[in-house]
JSON list of C-alpha atoms in Angstrom, two decimals:
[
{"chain": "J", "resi": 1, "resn": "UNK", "atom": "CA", "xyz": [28.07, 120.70, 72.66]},
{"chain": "J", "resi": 2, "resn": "UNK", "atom": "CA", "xyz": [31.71, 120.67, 72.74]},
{"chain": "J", "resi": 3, "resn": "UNK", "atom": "CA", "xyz": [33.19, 117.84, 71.11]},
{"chain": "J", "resi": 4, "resn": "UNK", "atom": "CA", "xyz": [36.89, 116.30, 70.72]},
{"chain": "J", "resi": 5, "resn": "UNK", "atom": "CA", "xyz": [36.42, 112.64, 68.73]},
{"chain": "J", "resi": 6, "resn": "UNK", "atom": "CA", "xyz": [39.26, 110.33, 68.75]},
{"chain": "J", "resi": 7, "resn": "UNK", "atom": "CA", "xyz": [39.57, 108.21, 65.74]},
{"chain": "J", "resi": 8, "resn": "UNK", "atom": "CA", "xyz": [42.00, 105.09, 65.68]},
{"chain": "J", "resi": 9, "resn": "UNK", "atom": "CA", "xyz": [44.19, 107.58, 66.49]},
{"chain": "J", "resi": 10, "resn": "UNK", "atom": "CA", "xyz": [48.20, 106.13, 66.51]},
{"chain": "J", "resi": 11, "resn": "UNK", "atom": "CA", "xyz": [51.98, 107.63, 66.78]},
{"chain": "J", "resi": 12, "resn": "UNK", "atom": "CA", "xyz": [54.44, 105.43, 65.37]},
{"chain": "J", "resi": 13, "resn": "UNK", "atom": "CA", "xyz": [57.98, 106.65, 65.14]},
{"chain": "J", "resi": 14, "resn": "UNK", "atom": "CA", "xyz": [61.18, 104.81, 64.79]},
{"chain": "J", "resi": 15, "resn": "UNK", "atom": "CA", "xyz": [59.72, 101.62, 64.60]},
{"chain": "J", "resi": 16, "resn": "UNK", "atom": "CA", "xyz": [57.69, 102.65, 68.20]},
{"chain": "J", "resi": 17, "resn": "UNK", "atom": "CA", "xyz": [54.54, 102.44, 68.91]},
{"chain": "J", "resi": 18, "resn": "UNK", "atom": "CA", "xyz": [53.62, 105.66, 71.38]},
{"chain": "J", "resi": 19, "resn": "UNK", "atom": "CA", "xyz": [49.75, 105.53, 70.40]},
{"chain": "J", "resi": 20, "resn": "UNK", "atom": "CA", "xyz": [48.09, 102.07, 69.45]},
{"chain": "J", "resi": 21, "resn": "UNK", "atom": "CA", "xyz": [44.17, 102.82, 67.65]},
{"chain": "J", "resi": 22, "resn": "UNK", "atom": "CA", "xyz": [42.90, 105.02, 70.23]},
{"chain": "J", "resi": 23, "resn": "UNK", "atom": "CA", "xyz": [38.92, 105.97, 69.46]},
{"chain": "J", "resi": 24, "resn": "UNK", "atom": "CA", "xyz": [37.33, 107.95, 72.52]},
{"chain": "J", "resi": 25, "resn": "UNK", "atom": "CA", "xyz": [34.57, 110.80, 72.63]},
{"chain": "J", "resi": 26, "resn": "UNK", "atom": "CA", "xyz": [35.70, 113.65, 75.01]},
{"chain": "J", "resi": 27, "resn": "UNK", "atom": "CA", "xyz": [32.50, 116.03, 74.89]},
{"chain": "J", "resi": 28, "resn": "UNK", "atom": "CA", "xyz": [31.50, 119.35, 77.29]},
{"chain": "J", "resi": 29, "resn": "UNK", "atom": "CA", "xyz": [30.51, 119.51, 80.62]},
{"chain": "J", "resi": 30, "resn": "UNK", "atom": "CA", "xyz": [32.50, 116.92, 82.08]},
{"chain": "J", "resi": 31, "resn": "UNK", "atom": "CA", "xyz": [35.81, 116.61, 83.72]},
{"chain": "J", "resi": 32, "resn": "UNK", "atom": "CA", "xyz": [38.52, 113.96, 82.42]},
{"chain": "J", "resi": 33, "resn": "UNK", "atom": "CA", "xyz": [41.37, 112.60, 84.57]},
{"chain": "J", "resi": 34, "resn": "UNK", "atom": "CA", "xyz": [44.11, 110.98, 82.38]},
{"chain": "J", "resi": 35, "resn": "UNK", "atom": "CA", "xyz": [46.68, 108.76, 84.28]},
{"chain": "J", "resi": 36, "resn": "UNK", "atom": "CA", "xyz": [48.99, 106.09, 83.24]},
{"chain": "J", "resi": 37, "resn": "UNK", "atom": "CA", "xyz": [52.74, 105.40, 81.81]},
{"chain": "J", "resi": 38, "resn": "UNK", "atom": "CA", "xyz": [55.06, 107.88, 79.67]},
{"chain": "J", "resi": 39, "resn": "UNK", "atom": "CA", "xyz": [52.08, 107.55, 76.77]},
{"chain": "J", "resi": 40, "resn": "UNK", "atom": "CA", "xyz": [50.39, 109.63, 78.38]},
{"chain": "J", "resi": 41, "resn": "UNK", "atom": "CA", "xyz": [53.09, 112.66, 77.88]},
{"chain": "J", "resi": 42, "resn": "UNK", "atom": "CA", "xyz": [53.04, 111.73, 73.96]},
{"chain": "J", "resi": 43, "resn": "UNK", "atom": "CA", "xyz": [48.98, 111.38, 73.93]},
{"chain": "J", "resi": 44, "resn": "UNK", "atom": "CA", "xyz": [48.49, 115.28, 75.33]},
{"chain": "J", "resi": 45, "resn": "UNK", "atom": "CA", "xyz": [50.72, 116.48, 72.85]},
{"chain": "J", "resi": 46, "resn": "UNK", "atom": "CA", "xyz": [48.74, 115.03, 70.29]},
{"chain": "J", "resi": 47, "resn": "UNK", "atom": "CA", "xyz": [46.15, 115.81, 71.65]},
{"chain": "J", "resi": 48, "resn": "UNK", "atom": "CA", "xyz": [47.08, 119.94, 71.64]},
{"chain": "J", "resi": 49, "resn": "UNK", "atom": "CA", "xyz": [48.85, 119.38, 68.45]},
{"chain": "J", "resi": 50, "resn": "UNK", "atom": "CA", "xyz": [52.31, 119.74, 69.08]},
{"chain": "J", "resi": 51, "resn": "UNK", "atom": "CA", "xyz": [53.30, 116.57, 68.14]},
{"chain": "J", "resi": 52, "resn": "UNK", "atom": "CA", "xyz": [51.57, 114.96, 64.85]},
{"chain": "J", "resi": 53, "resn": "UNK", "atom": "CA", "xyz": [49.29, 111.28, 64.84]},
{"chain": "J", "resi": 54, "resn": "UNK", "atom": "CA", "xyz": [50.58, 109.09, 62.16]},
{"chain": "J", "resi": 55, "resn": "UNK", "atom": "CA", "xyz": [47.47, 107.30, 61.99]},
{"chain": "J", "resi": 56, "resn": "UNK", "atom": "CA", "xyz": [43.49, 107.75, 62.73]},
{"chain": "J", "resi": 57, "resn": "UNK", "atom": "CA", "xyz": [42.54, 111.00, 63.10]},
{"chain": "J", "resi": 58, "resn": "UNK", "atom": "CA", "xyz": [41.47, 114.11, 65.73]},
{"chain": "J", "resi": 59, "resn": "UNK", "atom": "CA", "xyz": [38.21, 115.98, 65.44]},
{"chain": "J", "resi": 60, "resn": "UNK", "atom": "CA", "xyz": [37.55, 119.23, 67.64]},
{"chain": "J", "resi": 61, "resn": "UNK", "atom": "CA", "xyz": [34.66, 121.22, 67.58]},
{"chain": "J", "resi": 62, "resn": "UNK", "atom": "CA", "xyz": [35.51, 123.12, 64.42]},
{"chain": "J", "resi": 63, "resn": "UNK", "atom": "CA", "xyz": [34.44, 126.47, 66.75]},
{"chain": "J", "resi": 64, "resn": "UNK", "atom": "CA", "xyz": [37.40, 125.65, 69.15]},
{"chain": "J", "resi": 65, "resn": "UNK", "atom": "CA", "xyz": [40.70, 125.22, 70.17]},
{"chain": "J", "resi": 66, "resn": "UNK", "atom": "CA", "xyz": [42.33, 123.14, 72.97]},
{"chain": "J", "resi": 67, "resn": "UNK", "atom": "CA", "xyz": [43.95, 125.52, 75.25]},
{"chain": "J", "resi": 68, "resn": "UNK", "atom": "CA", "xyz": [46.53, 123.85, 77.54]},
{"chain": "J", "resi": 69, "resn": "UNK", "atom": "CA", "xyz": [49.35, 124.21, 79.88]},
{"chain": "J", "resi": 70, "resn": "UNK", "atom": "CA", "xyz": [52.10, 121.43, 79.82]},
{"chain": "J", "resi": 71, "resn": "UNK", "atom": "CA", "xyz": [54.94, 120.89, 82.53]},
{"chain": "J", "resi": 72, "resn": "UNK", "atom": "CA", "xyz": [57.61, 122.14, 80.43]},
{"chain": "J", "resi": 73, "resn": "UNK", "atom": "CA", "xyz": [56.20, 125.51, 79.01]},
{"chain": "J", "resi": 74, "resn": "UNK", "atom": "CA", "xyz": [57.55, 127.85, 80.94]},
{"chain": "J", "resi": 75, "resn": "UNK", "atom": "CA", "xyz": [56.84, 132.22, 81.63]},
{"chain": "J", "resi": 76, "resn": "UNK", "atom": "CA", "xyz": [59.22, 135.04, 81.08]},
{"chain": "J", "resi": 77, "resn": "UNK", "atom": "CA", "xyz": [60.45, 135.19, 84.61]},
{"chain": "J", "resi": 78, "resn": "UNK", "atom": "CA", "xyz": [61.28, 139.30, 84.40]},
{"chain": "J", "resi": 79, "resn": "UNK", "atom": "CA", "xyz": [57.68, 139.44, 84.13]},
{"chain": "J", "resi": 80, "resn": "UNK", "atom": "CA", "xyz": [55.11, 139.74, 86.93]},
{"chain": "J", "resi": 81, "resn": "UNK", "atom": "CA", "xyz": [51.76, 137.95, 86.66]},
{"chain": "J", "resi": 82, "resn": "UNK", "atom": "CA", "xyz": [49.48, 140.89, 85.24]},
{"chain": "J", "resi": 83, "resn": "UNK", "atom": "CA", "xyz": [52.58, 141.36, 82.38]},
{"chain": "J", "resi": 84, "resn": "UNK", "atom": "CA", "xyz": [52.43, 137.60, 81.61]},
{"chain": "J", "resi": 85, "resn": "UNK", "atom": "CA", "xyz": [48.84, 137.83, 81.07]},
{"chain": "J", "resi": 86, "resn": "UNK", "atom": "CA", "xyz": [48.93, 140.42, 78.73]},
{"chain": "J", "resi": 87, "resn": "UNK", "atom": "CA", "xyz": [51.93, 139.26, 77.09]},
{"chain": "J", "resi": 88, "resn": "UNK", "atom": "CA", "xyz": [49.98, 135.80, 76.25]},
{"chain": "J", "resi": 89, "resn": "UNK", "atom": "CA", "xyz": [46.41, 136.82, 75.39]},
{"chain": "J", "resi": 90, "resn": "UNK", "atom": "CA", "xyz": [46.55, 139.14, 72.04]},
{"chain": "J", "resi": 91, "resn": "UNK", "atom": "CA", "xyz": [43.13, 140.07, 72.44]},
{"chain": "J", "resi": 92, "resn": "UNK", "atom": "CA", "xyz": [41.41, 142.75, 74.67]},
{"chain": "J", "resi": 93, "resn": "UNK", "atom": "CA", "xyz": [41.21, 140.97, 78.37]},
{"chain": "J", "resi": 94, "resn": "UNK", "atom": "CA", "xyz": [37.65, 141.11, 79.91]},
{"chain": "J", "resi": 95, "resn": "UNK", "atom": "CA", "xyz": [38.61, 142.74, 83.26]},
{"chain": "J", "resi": 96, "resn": "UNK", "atom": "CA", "xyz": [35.77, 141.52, 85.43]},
{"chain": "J", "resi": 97, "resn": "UNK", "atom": "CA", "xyz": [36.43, 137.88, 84.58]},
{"chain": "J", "resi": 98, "resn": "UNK", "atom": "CA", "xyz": [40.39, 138.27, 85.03]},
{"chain": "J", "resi": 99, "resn": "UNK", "atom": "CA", "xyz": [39.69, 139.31, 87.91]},
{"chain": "J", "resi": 100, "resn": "UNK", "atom": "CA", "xyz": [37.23, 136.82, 89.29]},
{"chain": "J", "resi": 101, "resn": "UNK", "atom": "CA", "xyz": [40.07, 134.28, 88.08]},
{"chain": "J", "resi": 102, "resn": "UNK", "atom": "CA", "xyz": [42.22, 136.28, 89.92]},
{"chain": "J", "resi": 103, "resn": "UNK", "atom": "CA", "xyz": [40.41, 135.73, 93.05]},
{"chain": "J", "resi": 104, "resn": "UNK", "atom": "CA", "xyz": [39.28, 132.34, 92.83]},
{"chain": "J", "resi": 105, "resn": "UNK", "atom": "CA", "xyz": [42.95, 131.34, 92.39]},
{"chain": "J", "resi": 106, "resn": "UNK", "atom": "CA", "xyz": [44.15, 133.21, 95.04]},
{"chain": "J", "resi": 107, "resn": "UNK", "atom": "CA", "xyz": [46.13, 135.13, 92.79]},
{"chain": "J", "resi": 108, "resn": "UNK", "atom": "CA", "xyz": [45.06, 138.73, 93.17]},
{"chain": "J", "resi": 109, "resn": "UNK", "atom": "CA", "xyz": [48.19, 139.59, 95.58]},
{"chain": "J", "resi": 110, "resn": "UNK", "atom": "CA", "xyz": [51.18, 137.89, 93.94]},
{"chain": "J", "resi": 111, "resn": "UNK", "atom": "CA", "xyz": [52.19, 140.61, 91.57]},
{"chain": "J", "resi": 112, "resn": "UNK", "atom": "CA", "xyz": [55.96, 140.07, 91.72]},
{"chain": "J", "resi": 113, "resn": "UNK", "atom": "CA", "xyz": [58.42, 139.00, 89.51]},
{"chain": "J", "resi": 114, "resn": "UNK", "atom": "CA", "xyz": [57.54, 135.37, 88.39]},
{"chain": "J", "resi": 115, "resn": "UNK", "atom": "CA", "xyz": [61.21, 134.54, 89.45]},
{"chain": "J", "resi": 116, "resn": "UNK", "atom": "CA", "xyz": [60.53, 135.00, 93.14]},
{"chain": "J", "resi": 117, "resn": "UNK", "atom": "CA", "xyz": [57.09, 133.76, 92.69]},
{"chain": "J", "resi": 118, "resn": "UNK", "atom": "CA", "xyz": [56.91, 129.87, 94.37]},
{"chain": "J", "resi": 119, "resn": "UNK", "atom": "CA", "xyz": [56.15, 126.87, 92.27]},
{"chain": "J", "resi": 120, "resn": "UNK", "atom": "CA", "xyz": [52.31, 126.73, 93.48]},
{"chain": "J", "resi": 121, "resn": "UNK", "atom": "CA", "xyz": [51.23, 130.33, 91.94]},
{"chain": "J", "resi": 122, "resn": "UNK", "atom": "CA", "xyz": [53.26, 129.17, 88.44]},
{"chain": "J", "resi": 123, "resn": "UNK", "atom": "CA", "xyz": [50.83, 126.66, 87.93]},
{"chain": "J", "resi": 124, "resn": "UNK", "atom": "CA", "xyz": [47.99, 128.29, 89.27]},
{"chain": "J", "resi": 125, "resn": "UNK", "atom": "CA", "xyz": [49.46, 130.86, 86.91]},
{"chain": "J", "resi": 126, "resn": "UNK", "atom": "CA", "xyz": [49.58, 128.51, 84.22]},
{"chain": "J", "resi": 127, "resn": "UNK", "atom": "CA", "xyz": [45.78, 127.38, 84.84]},
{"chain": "J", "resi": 128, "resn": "UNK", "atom": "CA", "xyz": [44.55, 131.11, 84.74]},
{"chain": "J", "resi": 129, "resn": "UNK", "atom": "CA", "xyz": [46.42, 131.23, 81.12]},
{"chain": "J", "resi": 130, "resn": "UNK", "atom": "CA", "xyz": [44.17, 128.65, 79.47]},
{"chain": "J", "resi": 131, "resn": "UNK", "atom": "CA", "xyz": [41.20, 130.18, 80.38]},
{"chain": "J", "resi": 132, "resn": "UNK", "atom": "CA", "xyz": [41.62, 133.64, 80.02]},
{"chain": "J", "resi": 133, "resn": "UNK", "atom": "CA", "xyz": [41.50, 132.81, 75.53]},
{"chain": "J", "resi": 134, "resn": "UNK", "atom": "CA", "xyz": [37.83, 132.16, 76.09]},
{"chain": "J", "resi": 135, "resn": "UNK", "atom": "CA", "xyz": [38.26, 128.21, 73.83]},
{"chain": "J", "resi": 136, "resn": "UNK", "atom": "CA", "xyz": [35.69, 126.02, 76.16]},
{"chain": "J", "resi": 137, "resn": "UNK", "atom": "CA", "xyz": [38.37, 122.97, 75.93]},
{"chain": "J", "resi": 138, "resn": "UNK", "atom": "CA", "xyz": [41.57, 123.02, 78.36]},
{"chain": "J", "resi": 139, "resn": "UNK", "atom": "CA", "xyz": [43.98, 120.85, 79.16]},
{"chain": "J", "resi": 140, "resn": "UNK", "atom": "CA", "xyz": [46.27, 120.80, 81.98]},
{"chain": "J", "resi": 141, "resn": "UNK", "atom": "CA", "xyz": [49.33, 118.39, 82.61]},
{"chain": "J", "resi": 142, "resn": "UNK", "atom": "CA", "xyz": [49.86, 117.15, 86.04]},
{"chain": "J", "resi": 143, "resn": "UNK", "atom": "CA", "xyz": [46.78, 119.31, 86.98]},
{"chain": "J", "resi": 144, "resn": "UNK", "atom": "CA", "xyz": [48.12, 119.14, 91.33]},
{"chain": "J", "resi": 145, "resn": "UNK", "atom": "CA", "xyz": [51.89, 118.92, 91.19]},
{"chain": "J", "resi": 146, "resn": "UNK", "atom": "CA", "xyz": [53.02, 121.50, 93.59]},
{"chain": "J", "resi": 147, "resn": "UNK", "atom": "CA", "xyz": [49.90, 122.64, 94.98]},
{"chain": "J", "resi": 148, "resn": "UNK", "atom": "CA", "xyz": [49.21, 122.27, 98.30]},
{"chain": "J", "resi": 149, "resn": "UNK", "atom": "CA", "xyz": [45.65, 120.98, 99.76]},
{"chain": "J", "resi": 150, "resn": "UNK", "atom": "CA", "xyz": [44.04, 124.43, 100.03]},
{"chain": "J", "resi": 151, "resn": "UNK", "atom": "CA", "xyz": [45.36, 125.19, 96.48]},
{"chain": "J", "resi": 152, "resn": "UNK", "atom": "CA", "xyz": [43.89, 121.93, 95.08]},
{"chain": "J", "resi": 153, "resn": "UNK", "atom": "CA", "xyz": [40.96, 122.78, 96.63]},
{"chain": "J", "resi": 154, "resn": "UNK", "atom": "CA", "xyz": [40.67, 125.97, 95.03]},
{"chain": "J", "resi": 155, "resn": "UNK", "atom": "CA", "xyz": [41.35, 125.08, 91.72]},
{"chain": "J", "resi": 156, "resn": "UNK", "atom": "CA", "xyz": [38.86, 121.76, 92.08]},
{"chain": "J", "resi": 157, "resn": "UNK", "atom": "CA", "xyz": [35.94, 124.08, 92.44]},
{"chain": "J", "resi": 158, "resn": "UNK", "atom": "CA", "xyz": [37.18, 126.26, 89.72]},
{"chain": "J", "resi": 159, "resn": "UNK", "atom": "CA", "xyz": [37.05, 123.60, 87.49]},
{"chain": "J", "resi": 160, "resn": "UNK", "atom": "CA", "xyz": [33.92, 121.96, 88.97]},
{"chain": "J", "resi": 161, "resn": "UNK", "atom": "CA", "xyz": [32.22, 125.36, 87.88]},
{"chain": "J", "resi": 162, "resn": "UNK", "atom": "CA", "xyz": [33.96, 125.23, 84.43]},
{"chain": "J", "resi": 163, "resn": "UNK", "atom": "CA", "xyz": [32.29, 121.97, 83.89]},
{"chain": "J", "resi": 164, "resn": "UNK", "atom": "CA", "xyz": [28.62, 123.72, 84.72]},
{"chain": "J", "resi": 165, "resn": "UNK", "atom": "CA", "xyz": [29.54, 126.39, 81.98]},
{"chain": "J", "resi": 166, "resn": "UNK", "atom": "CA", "xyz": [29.86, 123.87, 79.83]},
{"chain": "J", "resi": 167, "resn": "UNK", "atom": "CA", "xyz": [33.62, 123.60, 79.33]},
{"chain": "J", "resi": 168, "resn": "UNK", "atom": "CA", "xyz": [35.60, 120.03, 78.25]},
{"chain": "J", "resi": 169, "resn": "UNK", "atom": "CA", "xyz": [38.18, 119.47, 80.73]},
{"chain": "J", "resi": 170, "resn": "UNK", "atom": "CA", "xyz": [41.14, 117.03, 80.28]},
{"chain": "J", "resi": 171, "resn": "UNK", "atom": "CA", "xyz": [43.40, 116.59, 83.81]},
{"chain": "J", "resi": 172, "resn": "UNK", "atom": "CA", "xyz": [46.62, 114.70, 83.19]},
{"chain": "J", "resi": 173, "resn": "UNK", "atom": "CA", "xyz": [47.67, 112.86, 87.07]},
{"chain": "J", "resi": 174, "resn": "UNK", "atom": "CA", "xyz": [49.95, 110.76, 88.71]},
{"chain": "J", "resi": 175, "resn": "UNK", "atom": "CA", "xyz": [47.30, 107.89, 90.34]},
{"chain": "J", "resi": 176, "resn": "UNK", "atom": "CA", "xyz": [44.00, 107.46, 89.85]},
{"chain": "J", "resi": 177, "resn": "UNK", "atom": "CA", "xyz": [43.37, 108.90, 93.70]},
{"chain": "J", "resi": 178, "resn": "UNK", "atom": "CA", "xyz": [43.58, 112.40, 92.34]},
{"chain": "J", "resi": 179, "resn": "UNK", "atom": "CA", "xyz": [40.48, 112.25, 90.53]},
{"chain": "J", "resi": 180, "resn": "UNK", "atom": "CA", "xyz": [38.46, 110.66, 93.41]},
{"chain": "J", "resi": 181, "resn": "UNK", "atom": "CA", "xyz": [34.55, 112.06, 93.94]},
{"chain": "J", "resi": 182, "resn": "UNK", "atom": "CA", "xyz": [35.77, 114.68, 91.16]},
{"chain": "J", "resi": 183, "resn": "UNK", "atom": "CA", "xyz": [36.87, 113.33, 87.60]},
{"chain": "J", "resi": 184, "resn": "UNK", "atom": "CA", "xyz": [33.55, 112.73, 85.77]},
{"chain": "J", "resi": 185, "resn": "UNK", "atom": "CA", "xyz": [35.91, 109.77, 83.86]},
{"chain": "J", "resi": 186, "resn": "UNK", "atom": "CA", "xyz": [39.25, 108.43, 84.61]},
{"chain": "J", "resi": 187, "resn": "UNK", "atom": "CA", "xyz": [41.07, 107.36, 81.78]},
{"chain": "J", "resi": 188, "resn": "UNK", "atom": "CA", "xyz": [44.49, 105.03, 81.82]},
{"chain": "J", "resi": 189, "resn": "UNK", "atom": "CA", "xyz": [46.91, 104.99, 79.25]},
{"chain": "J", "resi": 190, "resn": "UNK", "atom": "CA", "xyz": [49.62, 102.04, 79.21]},
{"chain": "J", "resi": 191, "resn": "UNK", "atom": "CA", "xyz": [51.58, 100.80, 76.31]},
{"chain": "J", "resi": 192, "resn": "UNK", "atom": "CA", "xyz": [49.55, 103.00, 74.15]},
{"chain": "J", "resi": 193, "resn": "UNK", "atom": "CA", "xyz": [46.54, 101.73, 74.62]},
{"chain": "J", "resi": 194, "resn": "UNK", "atom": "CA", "xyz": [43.35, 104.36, 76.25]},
{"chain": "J", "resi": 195, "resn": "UNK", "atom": "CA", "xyz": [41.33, 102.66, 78.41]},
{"chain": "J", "resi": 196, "resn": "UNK", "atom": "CA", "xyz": [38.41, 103.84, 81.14]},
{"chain": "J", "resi": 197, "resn": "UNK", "atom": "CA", "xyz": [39.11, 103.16, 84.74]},
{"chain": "J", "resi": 198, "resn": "UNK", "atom": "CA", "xyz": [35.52, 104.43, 86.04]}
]
């Protein structure tokens, strides 16, 4: 089992309280929708490591790494999608499962520059990124922004059969609506505080 434990885990800076003694259990096979107020921007980034708790403490499954995709990484935009998939992964890409991702993502004819590319197949693009490293725990921001339906669709069942392989997923959402008949747990963050909706 895949494991991320949460131990009165806190981010104080400049006399502000971001994080307040969060303790929660993320663990594998289920799907995690994360909504609430501008903590929850500082609580992902702790959460991938980018930004450091000042208190408490993070455990991940010491075989594993949290991949992630955040709304302000951004791709080389002189690159097409196959180029920014080999210019991110360091390691030799499995072909079949690239391009099962491919497909399932709709991706498999949008080969042009990522400049002309629209806003939907970046963060599809973005999606296909954390998985292609192989670490069973991703972690999207703002999962749906700029998808349409069909696209949320598709990426729902991708990451309904993630959770059957056995992969932790952590979904970061406007409302709680977005995880409907879908997020295994719906989480709330506000005033720094983590809290389970349902």
């Amino acid at each position: 089992m895949v494991v991320v434990i949460l131990e009165n885990l806190g981010l104080t800076e400049k006399g502000i309280n971001y994080l307040t003694t969060i303790s929660y259990r993320f663990t594998s096979g289920n799907i995690y929708g994360l909504i609430g107020d501008t903590s929850v921007n500082v609580f992902v980034r702790v959460l991938c490591g980018l930004i450091k708790e000042t208190t408490g403490k993070k455990i991940v499954d010491h075989k594993e790494n949290i991949s992630f995709f955040l709304n302000d990484m951004q791709f080389l935009e002189d690159f097409n999608i196959l180029e920014t998939i080999e210019d991110i992964n360091s390691k030799k890409l499995d072909k079949t499962k690239l391009n099962d991702l491919l497909l399932r993502l709709d991706l498999l004819s949008e080969c042009n520059k990522l400049n002309k590319c629209p806003k939907e197949v970046i963060k599809k693009l973005g999606i296909l990124c954390t998985l292609i490293t192989n670490n069973k725990i991703i972690l999207i921001e703002d999962a749906f922004k700029d998808l349409p339906p069909s696209d949320i669709d598709r990426v729902k069942d991708l990451f309904f059969h993630l959770k059957s392989a056995g992969y932790l997923i952590i979904l970061t959402g406007r409302n709680k609506e977005e995880f409907n008949y879908f997020a295994d747990k719906t989480l709330k963050i506000e005033k720094g505080s983590l809290y389970e909706i349902f």
